[in-house]
Coordinates of N, CA and C in Angstrom, one line a residue:
A1 N -17.2 -4.8 -10.9 CA -16.9 -5.9 -10.0 C -18.2 -6.5 -9.5
K2 N -19.2 -5.8 -9.2 CA -20.5 -6.3 -8.8 C -21.1 -7.1 -10.0
R3 N -21.1 -6.6 -11.2 CA -21.7 -7.3 -12.4 C -21.0 -8.6 -12.6
N4 N -19.8 -8.7 -12.3 CA -19.0 -9.9 -12.5 C -18.8 -10.8 -11.3
G5 N -19.4 -10.4 -10.2 CA -19.4 -11.3 -9.0 C -18.0 -11.4 -8.3
V6 N -17.2 -10.4 -8.4 CA -15.9 -10.4 -7.8 C -15.8 -9.3 -6.8
G7 N -14.8 -9.4 -5.9 CA -14.6 -8.3 -4.9 C -13.5 -7.4 -5.3
I8 N -13.1 -6.5 -4.5 CA -12.1 -5.5 -4.8 C -11.1 -5.4 -3.6
Y9 N -9.9 -4.9 -4.0 CA -8.8 -4.9 -3.0 C -8.0 -3.6 -3.1
P10 N -8.7 -2.5 -2.8 CA -8.0 -1.2 -3.0 C -6.9 -0.9 -2.0
E11 N -5.8 -0.3 -2.5 CA -4.8 0.1 -1.6 C -4.8 1.6 -1.4
T12 N -4.7 2.1 -0.2 CA -4.5 3.5 0.1 C -3.0 3.8 0.0
K13 N -2.5 4.3 -1.1 CA -1.1 4.5 -1.3 C -0.6 5.9 -0.8
H14 N 0.5 5.8 0.0 CA 1.1 7.1 0.4 C 0.1 8.1 1.2
P15 N -0.7 7.5 2.1 CA -1.7 8.3 2.8 C -1.1 9.5 3.6
T16 N 0.1 9.4 4.2 CA 0.6 10.5 4.9 C 0.9 11.7 4.0
Y17 N 1.5 11.3 2.8 CA 1.8 12.3 1.9 C 0.5 13.1 1.4
F18 N -0.5 12.3 1.0 CA -1.7 12.9 0.5 C -2.4 13.6 1.6
D19 N -2.3 13.3 2.8 CA -2.9 14.1 3.9 C -2.2 15.5 3.9
S20 N -0.8 15.4 3.8 CA 0.0 16.6 3.9 C -0.3 17.6 2.8
I21 N -1.0 17.2 1.7 CA -1.3 18.2 0.6 C -2.9 18.3 0.6
G22 N -3.5 17.9 1.6 CA -5.0 18.2 1.7 C -5.8 17.3 0.9
L23 N -5.3 16.1 0.5 CA -6.1 15.2 -0.3 C -6.2 13.8 0.4
S24 N -6.9 13.9 1.5 CA -7.0 12.6 2.4 C -7.8 11.6 1.5
L25 N -7.2 10.3 1.6 CA -7.7 9.2 0.8 C -8.9 8.5 1.4
E26 N -8.9 8.5 2.8 CA -9.8 7.6 3.5 C -11.3 8.0 3.3
E27 N -11.6 9.3 3.5 CA -13.0 9.7 3.4 C -13.7 9.5 2.1
P28 N -13.1 9.7 0.9 CA -13.7 9.5 -0.4 C -13.8 8.0 -0.6
L29 N -12.8 7.2 -0.1 CA -12.9 5.7 -0.3 C -14.1 5.2 0.4
V30 N -14.2 5.6 1.7 CA -15.2 5.1 2.6 C -16.6 5.5 2.0
A31 N -16.7 6.7 1.5 CA -18.0 7.3 1.0 C -18.4 6.4 -0.3
T32 N -17.4 6.1 -1.1 CA -17.7 5.3 -2.3 C -18.1 3.9 -2.0
L33 N -17.4 3.3 -1.1 CA -17.8 1.9 -0.6 C -19.3 2.0 0.0
G34 N -19.5 3.0 0.8 CA -20.9 3.1 1.3 C -22.0 3.3 0.3
A35 N -21.6 4.2 -0.8 CA -22.6 4.4 -1.8 C -22.9 3.2 -2.6
N36 N -22.0 2.2 -2.5 CA -22.2 1.0 -3.3 C -22.7 -0.2 -2.4
G37 N -22.9 0.1 -1.1 CA -23.4 -0.9 -0.2 C -22.3 -1.9 0.2
W38 N -21.1 -1.5 0.2 CA -19.9 -2.4 0.5 C -19.2 -1.9 1.7
S39 N -19.9 -1.7 2.8 CA -19.2 -1.2 4.0 C -19.2 -2.2 5.1
S40 N -19.8 -3.3 5.0 CA -19.9 -4.3 6.1 C -18.8 -5.3 6.1
K41 N -18.7 -6.1 7.1 CA -17.7 -7.1 7.2 C -17.9 -8.1 6.2
R42 N -19.2 -8.3 5.7 CA -19.5 -9.3 4.7 C -19.2 -8.8 3.3
A43 N -18.9 -7.6 3.2 CA -18.6 -7.1 1.8 C -17.4 -7.7 1.2
P44 N -17.3 -8.0 -0.1 CA -16.2 -8.6 -0.7 C -15.1 -7.5 -1.0
V45 N -14.6 -7.0 0.1 CA -13.6 -5.8 0.1 C -12.5 -6.0 1.1
F46 N -11.3 -5.8 0.7 CA -10.2 -5.7 1.6 C -9.5 -4.4 1.3
I47 N -9.3 -3.5 2.2 CA -8.5 -2.2 2.1 C -7.1 -2.4 2.7
Q48 N -6.1 -2.2 1.8 CA -4.8 -2.4 2.2 C -3.9 -1.2 2.3
S49 N -2.9 -1.2 3.1 CA -2.0 -0.1 3.3 C -0.6 -0.5 3.9
F50 N 0.4 0.1 3.4 CA 1.8 -0.1 4.0 C 1.9 0.8 5.2
E51 N 1.0 1.7 5.4 CA 1.2 2.6 6.6 C 0.2 2.1 7.7
V52 N 0.3 2.6 8.9 CA -0.5 2.2 10.0 C -1.6 3.1 10.5
A53 N -1.2 4.4 10.5 CA -2.2 5.4 11.1 C -3.5 5.5 10.3
N54 N -3.4 5.3 9.0 CA -4.6 5.4 8.2 C -5.5 4.2 8.4
L55 N -4.9 3.0 8.6 CA -5.7 1.8 8.8 C -6.4 2.0 10.2
I56 N -5.7 2.6 11.2 CA -6.4 2.8 12.4 C -7.5 3.7 12.2
D57 N -7.4 4.8 11.4 CA -8.6 5.6 11.1 C -9.6 4.9 10.4
L58 N -9.2 4.1 9.4 CA -10.3 3.4 8.7 C -11.0 2.4 9.5
N59 N -10.3 1.9 10.6 CA -11.0 1.0 11.5 C -12.2 1.6 12.2
R60 N -12.1 2.9 12.4 CA -13.2 3.7 13.0 C -14.2 4.2 12.0
M61 N -13.9 4.1 10.7 CA -14.8 4.6 9.7 C -15.6 3.6 8.9
T62 N -15.2 2.4 8.9 CA -15.8 1.4 8.1 C -15.7 0.0 8.7
E63 N -16.6 -0.9 8.4 CA -16.6 -2.2 8.8 C -15.9 -3.1 7.8
A64 N -15.5 -2.6 6.7 CA -14.9 -3.4 5.6 C -13.5 -3.9 6.2
A65 N -13.1 -5.1 5.7 CA -11.9 -5.7 6.2 C -10.6 -4.9 5.8
L66 N -9.7 -4.9 6.7 CA -8.5 -4.0 6.5 C -7.2 -4.9 6.6
V67 N -6.2 -4.7 5.8 CA -5.0 -5.5 5.7 C -3.8 -4.7 5.8
Q68 N -3.0 -5.0 6.8 CA -1.7 -4.3 7.0 C -0.6 -5.0 6.1
L69 N -0.2 -4.2 5.2 CA 0.9 -4.6 4.3 C 2.2 -4.5 5.0
I70 N 3.1 -5.5 4.8 CA 4.4 -5.5 5.5 C 5.5 -5.7 4.4
N71 N 6.3 -4.8 4.3 CA 7.4 -4.8 3.3 C 8.6 -5.6 3.8
S72 N 9.5 -5.9 2.9 CA 10.7 -6.8 3.3 C 11.7 -6.1 4.1
T73 N 11.8 -4.8 4.0 CA 12.7 -4.0 4.8 C 12.1 -2.6 5.2
G74 N 12.7 -1.9 6.0 CA 12.3 -0.5 6.4 C 11.2 -0.5 7.4
K75 N 10.4 0.6 7.3 CA 9.3 0.8 8.2 C 8.2 1.5 7.6
P76 N 7.0 1.5 8.1 CA 5.9 2.3 7.5 C 6.3 3.8 7.5
Y77 N 6.0 4.5 6.4 CA 6.4 5.9 6.2 C 5.8 6.8 7.4
D78 N 4.6 6.5 7.8 CA 4.1 7.3 8.9 C 4.9 7.1 10.2
F79 N 5.6 6.0 10.4 CA 6.5 5.7 11.5 C 7.8 6.6 11.3
V80 N 8.2 6.7 10.1 CA 9.3 7.6 9.8 C 9.0 9.0 10.2
V81 N 7.9 9.5 9.8 CA 7.5 10.9 10.0 C 7.3 11.2 11.5
S82 N 6.7 10.2 12.2 CA 6.4 10.4 13.6 C 7.6 10.1 14.5
G83 N 8.6 9.4 14.0 CA 9.7 9.0 14.8 C 9.5 7.7 15.6
D84 N 8.4 7.0 15.2 CA 8.3 5.7 15.8 C 9.4 4.7 15.5
P85 N 10.1 4.1 16.4 CA 11.2 3.3 16.1 C 10.9 1.9 15.6
R86 N 9.6 1.5 15.5 CA 9.3 0.2 15.1 C 9.5 0.0 13.6
T87 N 9.9 -1.2 13.2 CA 10.1 -1.5 11.8 C 9.2 -2.5 11.3
Y88 N 9.2 -2.8 10.0 CA 8.4 -3.9 9.5 C 8.8 -5.2 10.1
A89 N 10.0 -5.4 10.4 CA 10.4 -6.7 11.1 C 9.8 -6.8 12.4
D90 N 9.7 -5.7 13.2 CA 9.0 -5.7 14.4 C 7.6 -6.1 14.4
M91 N 6.9 -5.8 13.2 CA 5.5 -6.1 13.0 C 5.3 -7.5 12.7
T92 N 6.4 -8.3 12.4 CA 6.2 -9.7 12.0 C 6.3 -10.6 13.3
T93 N 6.7 -10.1 14.3 CA 6.8 -10.9 15.5 C 5.5 -11.2 16.1
P94 N 5.3 -12.2 17.0 CA 3.9 -12.5 17.5 C 3.3 -11.3 18.2
A95 N 4.2 -10.5 19.0 CA 3.6 -9.3 19.6 C 3.1 -8.2 18.6
G96 N 4.0 -8.1 17.6 CA 3.7 -7.2 16.4 C 2.4 -7.5 15.7
L97 N 2.2 -8.9 15.5 CA 1.0 -9.2 14.8 C -0.3 -9.1 15.7
R98 N -0.1 -9.3 17.0 CA -1.2 -9.1 17.9 C -1.6 -7.6 17.9
E99 N -0.6 -6.7 17.8 CA -0.9 -5.2 17.7 C -1.6 -5.0 16.4
I100 N -1.3 -5.6 15.3 CA -1.9 -5.3 14.0 C -3.4 -5.8 14.2
A101 N -3.6 -6.8 14.9 CA -5.0 -7.4 15.1 C -5.9 -6.4 15.8
R102 N -5.4 -5.4 16.5 CA -6.2 -4.4 17.2 C -6.9 -3.5 16.2
Y103 N -6.3 -3.3 15.0 CA -7.0 -2.4 14.1 C -7.2 -3.0 12.7
A104 N -6.7 -4.2 12.4 CA -6.8 -4.8 11.0 C -7.3 -6.2 11.1
D105 N -7.7 -6.7 10.0 CA -8.2 -8.1 9.9 C -7.2 -9.1 9.3
G106 N -6.2 -8.5 8.7 CA -5.3 -9.3 8.0 C -3.9 -8.7 7.9
A107 N -2.9 -9.6 7.5 CA -1.5 -9.2 7.3 C -1.2 -9.5 5.8
G108 N -0.6 -8.6 5.1 CA -0.1 -8.9 3.7 C 1.4 -8.7 3.7
P109 N 2.1 -9.8 4.0 CA 3.5 -9.7 4.1 C 4.3 -10.0 2.8
N110 N 5.4 -9.3 2.6 CA 6.3 -9.8 1.5 C 6.5 -11.3 1.7
K111 N 6.4 -12.2 0.7 CA 6.3 -13.6 0.9 C 7.6 -14.1 1.6
N112 N 8.7 -13.3 1.5 CA 9.9 -13.8 2.1 C 9.9 -13.8 3.6
W113 N 8.9 -13.1 4.3 CA 8.6 -13.3 5.7 C 8.0 -14.6 6.1
I114 N 7.5 -15.3 5.0 CA 6.9 -16.6 5.3 C 8.0 -17.7 5.0
V115 N 8.6 -17.7 3.9 CA 9.6 -18.5 3.4 C 10.8 -17.7 3.0
P116 N 11.8 -17.5 3.8 CA 13.0 -16.8 3.6 C 13.8 -17.4 2.4
R117 N 14.8 -16.6 1.9 CA 15.8 -17.1 1.0 C 17.1 -16.7 1.5
D118 N 18.1 -17.6 1.1 CA 19.5 -17.3 1.5 C 20.2 -16.4 0.5
S119 N 21.4 -16.1 0.7 CA 22.1 -15.2 -0.2 C 22.3 -15.7 -1.7
A120 N 22.1 -17.1 -1.8 CA 22.1 -17.7 -3.1 C 20.7 -17.8 -3.7
N121 N 19.7 -17.2 -3.1 CA 18.4 -17.2 -3.6 C 17.7 -18.6 -3.5
R122 N 18.2 -19.4 -2.5 CA 17.6 -20.6 -2.3 C 16.7 -20.6 -1.0
L123 N 15.7 -21.4 -1.0 CA 14.7 -21.4 0.1 C 15.3 -21.8 1.4
L124 N 14.9 -21.1 2.4 CA 15.2 -21.6 3.8 C 14.0 -22.1 4.5
P125 N 14.1 -22.8 5.6 CA 12.9 -23.3 6.3 C 11.8 -22.2 6.5
P126 N 10.6 -22.5 6.4 CA 9.5 -21.6 6.7 C 9.6 -21.1 8.1
T127 N 9.1 -19.9 8.2 CA 9.0 -19.2 9.6 C 7.7 -19.5 10.2
S128 N 7.5 -19.0 11.4 CA 6.2 -19.2 12.1 C 5.2 -18.1 11.8
F129 N 5.5 -17.3 10.7 CA 4.6 -16.2 10.5 C 3.1 -16.5 10.3
V130 N 2.9 -17.6 9.5 CA 1.4 -17.9 9.2 C 0.8 -18.4 10.5
R131 N 1.4 -19.2 11.3 CA 0.9 -19.7 12.5 C 0.7 -18.6 13.5
D132 N 1.6 -17.7 13.6 CA 1.6 -16.6 14.6 C 0.4 -15.6 14.2
A133 N 0.3 -15.3 12.9 CA -0.8 -14.4 12.4 C -2.1 -15.0 12.7
H134 N -2.3 -16.3 12.4 CA -3.6 -17.0 12.6 C -3.9 -17.0 14.1
R135 N -2.9 -17.2 15.0 CA -3.2 -17.1 16.4 C -3.6 -15.8 16.9
A136 N -3.2 -14.7 16.2 CA -3.6 -13.4 16.5 C -5.0 -13.0 15.9
G137 N -5.5 -14.0 15.1 CA -6.8 -13.8 14.5 C -6.8 -13.0 13.1
L138 N -5.6 -13.1 12.5 CA -5.4 -12.4 11.2 C -5.4 -13.4 10.0
V139 N -6.0 -13.0 8.9 CA -5.8 -13.7 7.7 C -4.5 -13.3 7.1
V140 N -3.9 -14.1 6.2 CA -2.6 -13.9 5.7 C -2.6 -13.9 4.2
H141 N -2.3 -12.8 3.5 CA -2.2 -12.6 2.0 C -0.9 -12.2 1.6
P142 N 0.1 -13.1 1.4 CA 1.4 -12.6 0.9 C 1.4 -12.1 -0.5
W143 N 2.5 -11.4 -0.8 CA 2.7 -10.8 -2.1 C 4.2 -11.0 -2.5
T144 N 4.5 -10.7 -3.8 CA 3.7 -10.9 -5.0 C 4.3 -12.0 -5.8
F145 N 3.3 -12.9 -6.2 CA 3.8 -14.1 -6.9 C 3.7 -13.8 -8.4
R146 N 4.8 -14.3 -9.1 CA 5.0 -14.1 -10.5 C 5.5 -15.4 -11.1
N147 N 5.3 -15.6 -12.5 CA 5.7 -16.8 -13.1 C 7.2 -16.8 -13.5
E148 N 7.8 -15.7 -13.8 CA 9.1 -15.7 -14.4 C 10.2 -16.1 -13.4
N149 N 11.2 -16.7 -14.0 CA 12.4 -17.2 -13.2 C 12.9 -16.1 -12.4
S150 N 13.0 -14.8 -12.8 CA 13.6 -13.8 -12.1 C 12.9 -13.5 -10.8
F151 N 11.6 -13.9 -10.6 CA 10.9 -13.6 -9.3 C 10.9 -14.9 -8.5
L152 N 11.4 -16.0 -9.0 CA 11.3 -17.3 -8.2 C 12.6 -17.6 -7.5
P153 N 12.6 -18.4 -6.4 CA 13.8 -18.8 -5.8 C 14.5 -19.8 -6.8
E154 N 15.8 -20.1 -6.6 CA 16.5 -21.0 -7.4 C 15.9 -22.4 -7.5
D155 N 15.3 -22.8 -6.4 CA 14.6 -24.1 -6.3 C 13.6 -24.3 -7.4
F156 N 12.9 -23.2 -7.8 CA 11.9 -23.4 -8.8 C 12.1 -22.8 -10.2
R157 N 13.3 -22.4 -10.4 CA 13.7 -21.9 -11.7 C 13.8 -23.0 -12.7
Q158 N 13.5 -22.8 -14.0 CA 13.6 -23.8 -15.0 C 14.3 -23.3 -16.2
G159 N 15.0 -24.1 -17.0 CA 15.7 -23.7 -18.2 C 17.2 -23.7 -18.1
N160 N 17.8 -23.1 -19.1 CA 19.2 -22.9 -19.2 C 19.7 -21.6 -18.6
P161 N 20.4 -21.6 -17.5 CA 20.8 -20.2 -17.0 C 21.7 -19.4 -17.9
A162 N 22.3 -20.2 -18.8 CA 23.2 -19.5 -19.7 C 22.4 -18.7 -20.9
S163 N 21.1 -19.0 -21.0 CA 20.3 -18.4 -22.1 C 20.0 -17.0 -21.7
P164 N 20.1 -16.0 -22.7 CA 19.7 -14.7 -22.3 C 18.2 -14.5 -22.0
A165 N 17.4 -15.5 -22.4 CA 16.0 -15.5 -22.0 C 15.7 -16.1 -20.8
Y166 N 16.7 -16.6 -20.0 CA 16.4 -17.5 -18.8 C 15.6 -16.7 -17.8
L167 N 16.0 -15.5 -17.4 CA 15.3 -14.8 -16.3 C 13.9 -14.5 -16.7
G168 N 13.6 -14.3 -17.9 CA 12.2 -14.0 -18.3 C 11.4 -15.2 -18.7
A169 N 12.0 -16.3 -18.6 CA 11.3 -17.5 -18.9 C 10.4 -18.0 -17.8
T170 N 9.4 -18.7 -18.1 CA 8.4 -19.2 -17.0 C 9.1 -20.3 -16.2
G171 N 9.1 -20.2 -14.9 CA 9.6 -21.3 -14.1 C 8.6 -22.1 -13.5
N172 N 8.9 -22.9 -12.5 CA 8.0 -23.8 -11.9 C 7.1 -23.0 -10.9
A173 N 6.4 -22.1 -11.3 CA 5.6 -21.2 -10.4 C 4.6 -22.0 -9.6
P174 N 3.9 -23.0 -10.2 CA 3.0 -23.9 -9.4 C 3.6 -24.5 -8.2
A175 N 4.8 -24.9 -8.3 CA 5.5 -25.5 -7.1 C 5.6 -24.4 -5.9
E176 N 5.8 -23.1 -6.3 CA 6.0 -22.1 -5.2 C 4.5 -21.9 -4.7
Y177 N 3.5 -21.8 -5.5 CA 2.2 -21.7 -5.0 C 1.7 -22.8 -4.0
A178 N 2.1 -24.0 -4.4 CA 1.8 -25.2 -3.6 C 2.4 -25.1 -2.3
L179 N 3.6 -24.7 -2.3 CA 4.4 -24.5 -0.9 C 3.6 -23.6 0.0
F180 N 3.2 -22.4 -0.6 CA 2.5 -21.5 0.3 C 1.1 -21.9 0.7
Y181 N 0.4 -22.6 -0.2 CA -0.9 -23.1 0.1 C -0.7 -24.1 1.2
E182 N 0.2 -25.0 1.1 CA 0.5 -26.0 2.2 C 0.8 -25.4 3.5
L183 N 1.4 -24.2 3.6 CA 1.7 -23.5 4.8 C 0.5 -22.8 5.4
G184 N -0.6 -22.7 4.6 CA -1.8 -22.2 5.2 C -2.2 -20.8 4.9
V185 N -1.6 -20.2 3.9 CA -2.0 -18.8 3.6 C -3.5 -18.8 3.2
D186 N -4.1 -17.7 3.5 CA -5.6 -17.6 3.2 C -5.9 -17.0 1.8
G187 N -4.9 -16.4 1.2 CA -5.0 -15.8 -0.1 C -3.6 -15.3 -0.5
L188 N -3.5 -14.8 -1.7 CA -2.2 -14.2 -2.1 C -2.4 -13.2 -3.3
F189 N -1.4 -12.5 -3.4 CA -1.4 -11.5 -4.6 C -0.5 -12.2 -5.7
S190 N -1.1 -12.1 -6.9 CA -0.4 -12.7 -8.0 C -0.6 -11.8 -9.3
D191 N 0.6 -11.6 -10.1 CA 0.5 -11.0 -11.3 C -0.1 -12.0 -12.4
N192 N -0.2 -13.3 -12.0 CA -0.7 -14.3 -12.9 C -1.8 -15.1 -12.2
P193 N -2.9 -14.5 -12.0 CA -4.0 -15.2 -11.3 C -4.5 -16.5 -11.9
D194 N -4.4 -16.6 -13.2 CA -4.8 -17.9 -13.9 C -3.9 -19.1 -13.3
T195 N -2.5 -18.7 -13.2 CA -1.7 -19.8 -12.7 C -1.9 -20.1 -11.2
A196 N -2.2 -19.0 -10.5 CA -2.5 -19.2 -9.0 C -3.6 -20.0 -8.8
V197 N -4.7 -19.8 -9.6 CA -6.0 -20.5 -9.4 C -5.8 -22.0 -9.9
A198 N -5.1 -22.2 -10.9 CA -4.9 -23.5 -11.4 C -4.0 -24.3 -10.4
A199 N -3.0 -23.7 -9.9 CA -2.2 -24.4 -8.9 C -2.9 -24.7 -7.6
R200 N -3.8 -23.8 -7.3 CA -4.6 -24.0 -6.1 C -5.5 -25.3 -6.3
S201 N -6.2 -25.3 -7.5 CA -7.0 -26.5 -7.8 C -6.2 -27.8 -7.8
E202 N -5.0 -27.8 -8.4 CA -4.2 -29.0 -8.5 C -3.7 -29.3 -7.0
W203 N -3.4 -28.3 -6.2 CA -3.0 -28.6 -4.8 C -4.1 -29.2 -4.0
A204 N -5.3 -28.6 -4.2 CA -6.5 -29.1 -3.4 C -6.8 -30.5 -3.8
G205 N -6.7 -30.8 -5.1 CA -7.0 -32.1 -5.7 C -6.1 -33.2 -5.1
K206 N -4.8 -32.9 -5.0 CA -3.9 -33.8 -4.4 C -4.1 -34.1 -2.9
R207 N -4.7 -33.0 -2.3 CA -5.0 -33.2 -0.9 C -6.3 -33.9 -0.6
G208 N -7.0 -34.0 -1.7 CA -8.4 -34.6 -1.5 C -9.4 -33.7 -1.0
G209 N -9.1 -32.4 -1.0 CA -9.9 -31.3 -0.5 C -10.7 -30.6 -1.6
R210 N -11.6 -29.8 -1.2 CA -12.3 -29.0 -2.2 C -11.5 -27.8 -2.7
D211 N -11.7 -27.5 -4.0 CA -11.0 -26.4 -4.6 C -11.3 -25.1 -3.8
G212 N -10.2 -24.4 -3.3 CA -10.4 -23.2 -2.6 C -10.3 -23.4 -1.1
D213 N -10.2 -24.7 -0.6 CA -10.1 -24.8 0.8 C -8.8 -24.1 1.4

């Protein structure tokens, strides 16, 4: 990553489970970042997790940026284990986002928390998630964007729905990216980063702004 001038975005997956078997993730991760000089706020690093307690621990262990992932349903697994009644939905409220800001630098929500879909997979009006998160001082990195029709709302699907190749065909993914860029997301997760960057450049050009604004 250093040789190629890019950052990293590691995820601490299932930290409660790994703690339970004596394989804590946080210490070796922090040690590796430190050994490579990537422990400061300015380091090109975001550490992400769907759980909460380990991000709180990491907040005491490193200055690297932390991102609270937010799933579309359910609750963080450490909340399940501890009996905490809060859900991911609770974390998307203004109060929930302010709580996240106490230990993390960003929120990584399922993109449907920003632009919901109805039962027919059509887009509903955007929520206030981005505005609320920004007011709490958090950056917003939604997930996961993909090019295929099967992952897009009906509004952006392309081709013949009767074709057996329809769901796997490429839809109008650039339109979905443009929608989220216009709503003010600070970054996003994509399985097709070439499409994401090209769509960002096109969107920025139409706005008369600089690429990457």
